[in-house]
Coordinates of C-alpha atoms in Angstrom, one line a residue:
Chain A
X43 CA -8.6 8.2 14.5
X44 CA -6.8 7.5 11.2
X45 CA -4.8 4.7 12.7
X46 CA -5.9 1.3 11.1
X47 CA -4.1 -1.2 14.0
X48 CA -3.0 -5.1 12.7
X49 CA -1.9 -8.1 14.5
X50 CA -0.1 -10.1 14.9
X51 CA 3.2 -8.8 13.1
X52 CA 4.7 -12.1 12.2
X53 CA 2.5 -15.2 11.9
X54 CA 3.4 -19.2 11.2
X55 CA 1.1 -22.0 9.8
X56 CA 1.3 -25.2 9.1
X57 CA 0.5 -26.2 5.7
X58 CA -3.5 -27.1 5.7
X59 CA -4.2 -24.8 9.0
X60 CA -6.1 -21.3 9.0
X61 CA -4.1 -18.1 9.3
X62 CA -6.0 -15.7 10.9
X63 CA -5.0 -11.4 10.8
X64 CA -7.2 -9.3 12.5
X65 CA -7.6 -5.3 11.9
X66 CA -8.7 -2.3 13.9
X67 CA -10.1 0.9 13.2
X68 CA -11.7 3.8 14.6
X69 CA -13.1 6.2 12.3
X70 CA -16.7 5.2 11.3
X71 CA -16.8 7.0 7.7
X72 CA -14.8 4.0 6.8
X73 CA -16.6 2.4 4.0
X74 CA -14.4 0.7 1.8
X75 CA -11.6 -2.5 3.6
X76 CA -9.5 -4.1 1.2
X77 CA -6.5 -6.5 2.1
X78 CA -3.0 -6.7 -0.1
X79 CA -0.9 -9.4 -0.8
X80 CA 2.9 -8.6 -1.0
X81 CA 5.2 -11.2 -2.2
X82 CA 9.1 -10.7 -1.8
X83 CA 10.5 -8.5 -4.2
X84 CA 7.3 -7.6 -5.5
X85 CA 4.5 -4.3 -5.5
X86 CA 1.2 -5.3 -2.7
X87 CA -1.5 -6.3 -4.7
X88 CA -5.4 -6.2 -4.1
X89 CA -6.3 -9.6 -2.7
X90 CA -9.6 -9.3 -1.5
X91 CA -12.5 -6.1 -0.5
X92 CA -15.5 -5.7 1.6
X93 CA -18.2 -2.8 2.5
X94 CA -19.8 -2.7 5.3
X95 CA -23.1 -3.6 3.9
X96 CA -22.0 -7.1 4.6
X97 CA -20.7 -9.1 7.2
X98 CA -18.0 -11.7 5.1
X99 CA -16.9 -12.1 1.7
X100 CA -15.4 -15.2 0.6
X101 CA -13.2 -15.4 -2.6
X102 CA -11.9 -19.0 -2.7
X103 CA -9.6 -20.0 0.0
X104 CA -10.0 -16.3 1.3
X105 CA -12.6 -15.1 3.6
X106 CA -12.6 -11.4 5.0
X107 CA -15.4 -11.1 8.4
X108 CA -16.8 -7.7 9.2
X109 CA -17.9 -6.6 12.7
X110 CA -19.3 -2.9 12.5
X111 CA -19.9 -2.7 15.6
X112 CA -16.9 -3.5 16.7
X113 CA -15.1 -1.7 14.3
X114 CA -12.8 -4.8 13.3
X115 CA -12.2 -7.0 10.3
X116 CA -10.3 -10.0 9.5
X117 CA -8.7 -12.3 7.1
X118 CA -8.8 -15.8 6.7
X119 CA -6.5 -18.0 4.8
X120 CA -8.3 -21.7 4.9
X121 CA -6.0 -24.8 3.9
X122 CA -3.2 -22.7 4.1
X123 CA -0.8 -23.7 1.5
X124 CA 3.2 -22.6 0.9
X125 CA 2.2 -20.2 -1.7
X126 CA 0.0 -18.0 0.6
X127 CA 3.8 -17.1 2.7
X128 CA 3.7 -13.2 1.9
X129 CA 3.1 -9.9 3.7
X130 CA -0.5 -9.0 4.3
X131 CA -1.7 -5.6 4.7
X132 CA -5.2 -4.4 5.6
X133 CA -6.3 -0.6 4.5
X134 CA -9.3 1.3 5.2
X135 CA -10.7 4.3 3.3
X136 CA -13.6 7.0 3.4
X137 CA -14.7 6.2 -0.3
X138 CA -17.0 9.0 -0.3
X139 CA -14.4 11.2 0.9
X140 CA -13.1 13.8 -1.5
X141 CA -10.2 11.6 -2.8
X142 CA -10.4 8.3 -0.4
X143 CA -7.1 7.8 0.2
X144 CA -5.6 3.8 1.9
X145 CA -5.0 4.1 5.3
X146 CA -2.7 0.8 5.7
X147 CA -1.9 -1.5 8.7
X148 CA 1.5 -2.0 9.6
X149 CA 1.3 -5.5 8.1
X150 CA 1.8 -9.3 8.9
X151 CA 4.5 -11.2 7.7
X152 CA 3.0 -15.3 7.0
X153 CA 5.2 -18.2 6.9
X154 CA 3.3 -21.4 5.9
X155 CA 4.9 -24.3 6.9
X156 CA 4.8 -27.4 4.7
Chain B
X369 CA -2.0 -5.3 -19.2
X370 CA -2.2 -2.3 -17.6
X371 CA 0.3 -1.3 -15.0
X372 CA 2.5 0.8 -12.6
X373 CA 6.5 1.0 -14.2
X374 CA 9.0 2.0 -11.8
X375 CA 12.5 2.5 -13.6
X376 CA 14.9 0.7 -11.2
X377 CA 14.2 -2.3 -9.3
X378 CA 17.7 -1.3 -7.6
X379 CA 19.5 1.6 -7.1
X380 CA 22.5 2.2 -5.0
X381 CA 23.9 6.3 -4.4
X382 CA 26.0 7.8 -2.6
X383 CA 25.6 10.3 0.6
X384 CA 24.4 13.9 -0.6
X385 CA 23.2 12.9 -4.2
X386 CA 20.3 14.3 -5.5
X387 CA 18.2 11.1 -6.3
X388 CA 15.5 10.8 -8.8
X389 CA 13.0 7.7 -8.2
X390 CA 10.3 7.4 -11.8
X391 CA 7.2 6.0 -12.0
X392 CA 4.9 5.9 -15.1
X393 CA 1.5 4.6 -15.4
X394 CA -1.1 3.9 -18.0
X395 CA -4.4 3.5 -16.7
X396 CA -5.2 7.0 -17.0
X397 CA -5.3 7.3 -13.0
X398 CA -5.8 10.8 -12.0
X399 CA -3.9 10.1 -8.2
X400 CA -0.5 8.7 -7.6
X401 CA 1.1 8.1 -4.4
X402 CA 4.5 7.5 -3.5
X403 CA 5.2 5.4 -0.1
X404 CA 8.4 3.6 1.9
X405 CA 8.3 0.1 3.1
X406 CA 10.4 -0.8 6.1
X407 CA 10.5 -3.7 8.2
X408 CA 8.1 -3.3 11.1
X409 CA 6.5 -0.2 9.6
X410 CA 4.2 -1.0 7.4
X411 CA 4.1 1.6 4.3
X412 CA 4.3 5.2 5.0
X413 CA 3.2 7.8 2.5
X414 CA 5.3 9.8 1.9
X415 CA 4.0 12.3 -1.1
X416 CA 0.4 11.9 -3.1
X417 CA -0.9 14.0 -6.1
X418 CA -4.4 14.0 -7.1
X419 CA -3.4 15.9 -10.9
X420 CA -1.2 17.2 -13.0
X421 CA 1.3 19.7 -11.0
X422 CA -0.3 19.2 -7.6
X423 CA 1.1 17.5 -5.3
X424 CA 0.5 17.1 -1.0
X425 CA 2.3 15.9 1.9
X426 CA 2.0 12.5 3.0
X427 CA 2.6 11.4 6.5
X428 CA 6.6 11.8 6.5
X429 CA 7.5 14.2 3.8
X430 CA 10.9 15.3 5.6
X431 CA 14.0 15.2 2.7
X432 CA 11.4 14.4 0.0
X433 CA 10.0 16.5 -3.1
X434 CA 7.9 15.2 -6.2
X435 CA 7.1 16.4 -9.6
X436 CA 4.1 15.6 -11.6
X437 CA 4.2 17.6 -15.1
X438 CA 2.3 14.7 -16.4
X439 CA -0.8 12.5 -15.8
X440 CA 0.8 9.6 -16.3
X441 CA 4.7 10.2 -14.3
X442 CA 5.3 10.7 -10.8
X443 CA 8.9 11.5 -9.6
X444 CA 10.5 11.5 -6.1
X445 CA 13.2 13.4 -5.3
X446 CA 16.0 12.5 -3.0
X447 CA 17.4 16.3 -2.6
X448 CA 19.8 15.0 -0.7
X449 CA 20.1 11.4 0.3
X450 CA 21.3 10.0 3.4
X451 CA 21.9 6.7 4.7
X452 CA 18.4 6.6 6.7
X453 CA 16.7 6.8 3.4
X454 CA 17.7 3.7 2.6
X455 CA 14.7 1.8 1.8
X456 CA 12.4 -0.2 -0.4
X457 CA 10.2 2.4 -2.3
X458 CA 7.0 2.1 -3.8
X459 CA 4.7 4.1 -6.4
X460 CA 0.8 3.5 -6.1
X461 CA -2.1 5.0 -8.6
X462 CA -5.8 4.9 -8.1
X463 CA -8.6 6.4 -10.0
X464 CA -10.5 9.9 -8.4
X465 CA -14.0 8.8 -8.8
X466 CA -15.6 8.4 -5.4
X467 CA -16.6 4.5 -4.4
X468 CA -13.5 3.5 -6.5
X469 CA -10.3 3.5 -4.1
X470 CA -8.0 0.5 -5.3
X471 CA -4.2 1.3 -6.1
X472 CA -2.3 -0.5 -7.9
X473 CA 1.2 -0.6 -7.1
X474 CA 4.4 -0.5 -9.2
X475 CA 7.1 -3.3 -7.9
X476 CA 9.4 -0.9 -5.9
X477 CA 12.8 0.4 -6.1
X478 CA 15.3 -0.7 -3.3
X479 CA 17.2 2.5 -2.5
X480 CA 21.0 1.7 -1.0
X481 CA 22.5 5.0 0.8
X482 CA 26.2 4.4 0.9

């Protein structure tokens, strides 16, 4: 019930397209669903976060959808440029648990294409 | 800027050394985490501490220990490494208050076991 599940593993875009990830989870005191951005040789860093008061946030080129009821949540790359290629994780947490700790997807590796 | 400092980007040691992996932070985080990234398996934790001299067991915290004899420095320790620890390894701090659960991670240390 701690398992946060992410596909696809491995993901290629043309330049200009729409990457898509998509997430899973099943424990509903998840309150708190922020995606990383990894970049070779480098530490993940917080991209983009939603609650689940809210159904999408959009930061730029980035959009992450929420669908409680379904328990999943994705991220959208618009206009997908060269400089998104990276490793993408989406995490989950019980904020209002005693310390909240990042449950993580296994992560998706994009290629854009130019 | 504030940040997460891990001592060696790259660190190559021979089978049965004891190993010693630093990290140092100074956003006055009261949790640090210390997780390995592998191709295909996303980031595991492997050892968290939520203050000074406490530490828990992550998800895989076989051939691991940690020390944390100050807020801001959280060590892993190889006791005695072997070649399937090699790995990229990453330190993570967050802050403790409830509602606020985003790490921030160091850049990682790529650990060769010869």
């Amino acid at each position: 019930q701690q398992q946060v599940k992410q596909s696809p593993q491995s993901l290629i875009v043309q330049k200009g397209g729409i990457s898509i990830i998509n997430c899973a989870y099943e424990n509903t005191a998840f309150d708190y669903f922020p995606w990383y951005q990894q970049f070779p040789g480098k530490g993940p860093a917080l991209l983009i976060a939603i609650r689940p008061d809210v159904s999408e946030k959009k930061e730029g080129r980035f959009t992450i959808s929420f669908n409680k009821s379904a328990k999943q949540f994705s991220l959208h790359i618009m206009d997908s440029q060269p400089g998104d290629s990276a490793t993408y994780f989406c995490a989950a947490s019980n904020s209002r648990g005693s310390q909240g700790n990042l449950i993580f997807g296994k992560g998706t590796k994009l290629s854009v294409k130019p | 800027d504030v940040k997460v400092t891990q001592s060696s980007r790259y660190l190559v040691k021979r089978t049965g050394e004891k190993v010693f992996l630093e990290c140092v932070q100074d956003m006055d985080h009261e949790n640090m985490f210390w997780y390995r990234q592998d191709p295909g398996l996303g980031l595991r934790l492997i050892y968290f501490s939520y203050d000074v001299k406490m530490k828990e067991k992550g998800d895989i915290p076989e051939g691991y220990s940690v020390s944390r004899e100050k807020k801001e420095r959280f060590s892993l320790i190889l006791e005695s490494a072997s070649t399937n620890q090699t790995s990229m390894y990453l330190c993570a701090s967050s802050l403790s208050r409830q509602g606020v659960v985003g790490y921030t991670f160091g850049s990682g240390t790529r650990l060769t076991v010869v």
